[in-house]
GROMACS .gro file of C-alpha atoms in nm:
model
  242
    1MET     CA    1   0.587   1.100  -0.445
    2LEU     CA    2   0.212   1.040  -0.624
    3ARG     CA    3   0.236   0.760  -0.840
    4ILE     CA    4  -0.078   0.752  -1.071
    5ALA     CA    5  -0.239   0.484  -1.329
    6ILE     CA    6  -0.514   0.523  -1.552
    7CYS     CA    7  -0.754   0.248  -1.671
    8ASP     CA    8  -0.951   0.293  -1.991
    9ASP     CA    9  -1.039   0.097  -2.282
   10GLU     CA   10  -1.035   0.388  -2.496
   11ILE     CA   11  -0.724   0.534  -2.608
   12ASP     CA   12  -0.874   0.874  -2.692
   13ALA     CA   13  -1.019   0.883  -2.318
   14ARG     CA   14  -0.677   0.765  -2.169
   15ASP     CA   15  -0.487   1.029  -2.353
   16ALA     CA   16  -0.749   1.315  -2.287
   17LEU     CA   17  -0.714   1.245  -1.923
   18ARG     CA   18  -0.334   1.207  -1.914
   19ILE     CA   19  -0.304   1.554  -2.090
   20GLN     CA   20  -0.519   1.740  -1.835
   21LEU     CA   21  -0.316   1.550  -1.552
   22GLU     CA   22  -0.005   1.626  -1.681
   23LYS     CA   23  -0.074   2.008  -1.651
   24LEU     CA   24  -0.139   1.975  -1.284
   25LEU     CA   25   0.117   1.743  -1.144
   26ILE     CA   26   0.407   1.874  -0.945
   27GLU     CA   27   0.720   1.780  -1.121
   28ASP     CA   28   0.976   1.546  -0.968
   29SER     CA   29   0.723   1.424  -0.721
   30GLU     CA   30   0.420   1.300  -0.919
   31GLU     CA   31   0.385   1.118  -1.214
   32ILE     CA   32   0.160   0.905  -1.438
   33VAL     CA   33   0.349   0.560  -1.417
   34TYR     CA   34   0.105   0.324  -1.592
   35GLU     CA   35  -0.211   0.310  -1.836
   36PHE     CA   36  -0.393  -0.011  -1.862
   37SER     CA   37  -0.650  -0.081  -2.166
   38SER     CA   38  -0.876  -0.328  -1.955
   39GLY     CA   39  -0.994  -0.417  -1.649
   40THR     CA   40  -0.852  -0.750  -1.625
   41ASN     CA   41  -0.506  -0.656  -1.710
   42ALA     CA   42  -0.524  -0.372  -1.441
   43ALA     CA   43  -0.635  -0.609  -1.180
   44SER     CA   44  -0.368  -0.881  -1.268
   45TRP     CA   45  -0.103  -0.593  -1.249
   46PHE     CA   46  -0.234  -0.443  -0.908
   47PHE     CA   47  -0.210  -0.801  -0.755
   48LYS     CA   48   0.155  -0.851  -0.835
   49HIS     CA   49   0.241  -0.509  -0.735
   50PRO     CA   50   0.108  -0.393  -0.405
   51GLY     CA   51   0.188  -0.045  -0.322
   52GLU     CA   52   0.350   0.038  -0.634
   53ILE     CA   53   0.039   0.279  -0.741
   54ASP     CA   54  -0.119   0.532  -0.498
   55LEU     CA   55  -0.398   0.662  -0.718
   56LEU     CA   56  -0.610   0.478  -0.980
   57PHE     CA   57  -0.830   0.651  -1.238
   58LEU     CA   58  -1.090   0.372  -1.344
   59ASP     CA   59  -1.309   0.392  -1.626
   60VAL     CA   60  -1.664   0.270  -1.547
   61GLU     CA   61  -1.779   0.166  -1.862
   62MET     CA   62  -1.526  -0.083  -2.020
   63LYS     CA   63  -1.569  -0.390  -2.210
   64GLY     CA   64  -1.525  -0.710  -2.060
   65LEU     CA   65  -1.461  -0.657  -1.680
   66ASN     CA   66  -1.599  -0.300  -1.628
   67GLY     CA   67  -1.477  -0.049  -1.381
   68MET     CA   68  -1.697  -0.145  -1.115
   69GLU     CA   69  -1.593  -0.511  -1.122
   70THR     CA   70  -1.221  -0.417  -1.156
   71ALA     CA   71  -1.239  -0.238  -0.844
   72GLU     CA   72  -1.429  -0.510  -0.666
   73LYS     CA   73  -1.155  -0.777  -0.762
   74ILE     CA   74  -0.896  -0.517  -0.654
   75ARG     CA   75  -1.041  -0.465  -0.324
   76THR     CA   76  -1.028  -0.839  -0.238
   77PHE     CA   77  -0.668  -0.811  -0.192
   78ASP     CA   78  -0.582  -0.413  -0.174
   79ASN     CA   79  -0.776  -0.171   0.066
   80GLN     CA   80  -0.546   0.129   0.039
   81LEU     CA   81  -0.543   0.224  -0.344
   82LEU     CA   82  -0.717   0.527  -0.384
   83ILE     CA   83  -0.961   0.470  -0.675
   84VAL     CA   84  -1.140   0.754  -0.870
   85PHE     CA   85  -1.415   0.630  -1.113
   86VAL     CA   86  -1.434   0.824  -1.442
   87THR     CA   87  -1.772   0.756  -1.636
   88GLY     CA   88  -1.997   0.959  -1.874
   89TYR     CA   89  -2.311   0.868  -1.666
   90SER     CA   90  -2.401   0.996  -1.347
   91ASP     CA   91  -2.609   0.647  -1.257
   92TYR     CA   92  -2.290   0.497  -1.102
   93VAL     CA   93  -2.229   0.751  -0.838
   94PHE     CA   94  -2.363   0.580  -0.523
   95ASP     CA   95  -2.221   0.231  -0.644
   96GLY     CA   96  -1.871   0.377  -0.571
   97TYR     CA   97  -1.939   0.352  -0.205
   98ARG     CA   98  -1.920  -0.060  -0.185
   99VAL     CA   99  -1.577  -0.038  -0.314
  100GLY     CA  100  -1.449   0.268  -0.106
  101ALA     CA  101  -1.390   0.499  -0.410
  102LEU     CA  102  -1.274   0.823  -0.328
  103ASP     CA  103  -1.480   1.034  -0.604
  104TYR     CA  104  -1.625   1.008  -0.933
  105LEU     CA  105  -1.551   1.244  -1.216
  106MET     CA  106  -1.767   1.323  -1.532
  107LYS     CA  107  -1.632   1.257  -1.872
  108PRO     CA  108  -1.464   1.461  -1.996
  109ALA     CA  109  -1.269   1.581  -1.676
  110THR     CA  110  -1.241   1.918  -1.662
  111GLU     CA  111  -0.898   2.091  -1.542
  112GLU     CA  112  -1.099   2.246  -1.231
  113SER     CA  113  -1.257   1.883  -1.101
  114LEU     CA  114  -0.884   1.738  -1.142
  115ARG     CA  115  -0.711   2.027  -0.961
  116GLN     CA  116  -0.973   1.970  -0.663
  117LEU     CA  117  -0.925   1.628  -0.683
  118LEU     CA  118  -0.536   1.639  -0.671
  119GLY     CA  119  -0.587   1.861  -0.358
  120ARG     CA  120  -0.763   1.617  -0.159
  121VAL     CA  121  -0.557   1.357  -0.274
  122ARG     CA  122  -0.235   1.520  -0.162
  123ALA     CA  123  -0.379   1.619   0.174
  124LYS     CA  124  -0.497   1.236   0.245
  125ALA     CA  125  -0.169   1.103   0.120
  126ALA     CA  126   0.019   1.344   0.378
  127ARG     CA  127  -0.198   1.218   0.639
  128GLU     CA  128  -0.110   0.856   0.517
  129GLU     CA  129   0.256   0.874   0.529
  130ALA     CA  130   0.352   0.826   0.877
  131ARG     CA  131   0.139   0.485   0.863
  132THR     CA  132   0.329   0.347   0.554
  133TYR     CA  133   0.682   0.211   0.465
  134THR     CA  134   0.839   0.235   0.144
  135ILE     CA  135   1.090   0.017   0.000
  136LYS     CA  136   1.292  -0.005  -0.323
  137THR     CA  137   1.360  -0.343  -0.503
  138ILE     CA  138   1.514  -0.465  -0.818
  139ASP     CA  139   1.147  -0.471  -0.934
  140GLY     CA  140   1.038  -0.102  -0.852
  141THR     CA  141   0.928   0.092  -0.569
  142TRP     CA  142   0.677  -0.076  -0.308
  143ARG     CA  143   0.471   0.127  -0.034
  144PHE     CA  144   0.332  -0.079   0.241
  145HIS     CA  145   0.073   0.025   0.509
  146LEU     CA  146   0.246  -0.034   0.854
  147SER     CA  147  -0.072  -0.258   0.928
  148ASP     CA  148  -0.042  -0.500   0.658
  149ILE     CA  149   0.353  -0.576   0.742
  150LEU     CA  150   0.375  -0.877   0.971
  151TYR     CA  151   0.756  -0.892   1.034
  152PHE     CA  152   1.115  -0.806   0.884
  153TYR     CA  153   1.400  -1.058   0.903
  154SER     CA  154   1.757  -0.985   0.805
  155ASP     CA  155   1.967  -1.214   0.550
  156LYS     CA  156   2.346  -1.069   0.532
  157ARG     CA  157   2.330  -0.721   0.367
  158LYS     CA  158   1.957  -0.779   0.296
  159VAL     CA  159   1.609  -0.722   0.483
  160ASN     CA  160   1.281  -0.923   0.376
  161LEU     CA  161   0.968  -0.745   0.458
  162VAL     CA  162   0.687  -1.015   0.515
  163THR     CA  163   0.331  -0.971   0.442
  164SER     CA  164   0.047  -1.223   0.427
  165ARG     CA  165   0.060  -1.217   0.057
  166GLY     CA  166   0.432  -1.264   0.026
  167GLN     CA  167   0.789  -1.126   0.109
  168TYR     CA  168   0.970  -0.856  -0.011
  169THR     CA  169   1.353  -0.820  -0.011
  170PHE     CA  170   1.555  -0.498  -0.028
  171TYR     CA  171   1.923  -0.375   0.067
  172ALA     CA  172   1.936  -0.220   0.397
  173ARG     CA  173   2.038  -0.302   0.765
  174LEU     CA  174   1.754  -0.416   1.027
  175ASP     CA  175   1.892  -0.169   1.263
  176GLU     CA  176   1.810   0.113   1.008
  177THR     CA  177   1.469  -0.026   0.982
  178GLU     CA  178   1.410  -0.061   1.335
  179ALA     CA  179   1.531   0.292   1.402
  180GLN     CA  180   1.261   0.408   1.138
  181LEU     CA  181   0.975   0.243   1.294
  182SER     CA  182   1.030   0.202   1.649
  183PRO     CA  183   0.856   0.203   1.876
  184HIS     CA  184   0.589   0.048   1.660
  185PHE     CA  185   0.761  -0.243   1.568
  186VAL     CA  186   0.960  -0.469   1.812
  187ARG     CA  187   1.310  -0.610   1.791
  188ILE     CA  188   1.272  -0.991   1.937
  189HIS     CA  189   1.587  -1.118   1.770
  190GLN     CA  190   1.931  -0.974   1.623
  191ARG     CA  191   1.767  -1.091   1.276
  192TYR     CA  192   1.383  -1.022   1.355
  193LEU     CA  193   1.164  -0.702   1.376
  194ILE     CA  194   0.796  -0.791   1.430
  195ASN     CA  195   0.477  -0.614   1.420
  196PRO     CA  196   0.316  -0.678   1.755
  197ALA     CA  197  -0.010  -0.645   1.640
  198HIS     CA  198  -0.014  -0.954   1.437
  199VAL     CA  199   0.131  -1.186   1.715
  200ASP     CA  200  -0.082  -1.494   1.803
  201TYR     CA  201   0.098  -1.671   2.041
  202LEU     CA  202   0.390  -1.541   2.285
  203ASN     CA  203   0.612  -1.754   2.512
  204SER     CA  204   0.964  -1.728   2.660
  205GLU     CA  205   1.139  -1.830   2.368
  206SER     CA  206   0.927  -1.730   2.060
  207VAL     CA  207   0.643  -1.548   1.915
  208THR     CA  208   0.397  -1.687   1.643
  209ILE     CA  209   0.259  -1.479   1.355
  210HIS     CA  210   0.029  -1.606   1.146
  211GLY     CA  211   0.130  -1.959   1.226
  212GLN     CA  212   0.500  -1.890   1.148
  213LYS     CA  213   0.719  -1.947   1.506
  214LEU     CA  214   1.019  -1.679   1.534
  215PRO     CA  215   1.274  -1.687   1.777
  216CYS     CA  216   1.298  -1.447   2.059
  217SER     CA  217   1.663  -1.435   2.205
  218ARG     CA  218   1.782  -1.362   2.547
  219LYS     CA  219   1.913  -1.026   2.460
  220TYR     CA  220   1.575  -0.887   2.365
  221ARG     CA  221   1.342  -1.119   2.571
  222GLU     CA  222   1.214  -0.888   2.864
  223SER     CA  223   1.147  -0.585   2.681
  224ALA     CA  224   0.986  -0.768   2.378
  225SER     CA  225   0.786  -0.996   2.594
  226ARG     CA  226   0.652  -0.671   2.784
  227LYS     CA  227   0.568  -0.457   2.437
  228VAL     CA  228   0.437  -0.775   2.270
  229ALA     CA  229   0.193  -0.867   2.568
  230ARG     CA  230   0.092  -0.499   2.614
  231ALA     CA  231  -0.003  -0.517   2.218
  232MET     CA  232  -0.193  -0.849   2.227
  233MET     CA  233  -0.404  -0.682   2.526
  234GLY     CA  234  -0.510  -0.392   2.303
  235GLY     CA  235  -0.241  -0.146   2.433
  236ASP     CA  236  -0.025   0.130   2.286
  237PHE     CA  237   0.084  -0.091   1.987
  238THR     CA  238  -0.276  -0.128   1.846
  239TRP     CA  239  -0.323   0.061   1.503
  240GLN     CA  240  -0.630   0.226   1.598
  241SER     CA  241  -0.447   0.425   1.810
  242TYR     CA  242  -0.118   0.481   1.599
   0.00000   0.00000   0.00000
């Protein structure tokens, strides 16, 4: 599933880009989800909805918060979003490197330029799929890079996914989540599944992740301690080797 957003303060420009994209998107697996008329609104929305959009087409020359400033703001809390600048001027091309832009498109974007771009995006998304975890909540669909997840904990029929920015609740069993993410996440308790790469401290009864002490039960203690210690020493669980 490729979820796309467009940000441009000119409605005609948004319409033109949307029409071109709709000719090329794969039905039932790719869609334009949101359109924004200002950089301020876009940055605010992305802060509140991590992982909900995969690709952002961002106009450079906007009033108020321009495209480059919007991208810089988004990058303070999201390094995974694919950003493609859309501009009428070639002067900005090299500026995009500092915010990790995937590419630039010159206005008006042609069908062929969009076709080539979407091909690159699809290939990149396929490579990244194994590094992400997607959940559905009452607020929508959320996609997280595995390296950003601190731990999961269960609460009756729900599971809570915890990141440094907050937690997100979805209906599932922790056993199912463990099966999906094993061996890269480690079970330390009937209620807790952790990312060993984020462990700060380990002892015989608990692990500490970002200042949060989590219990390690006797049932899981031996295997969990071995796996977490290996990760803390830069072993098999580092994300660089994932």
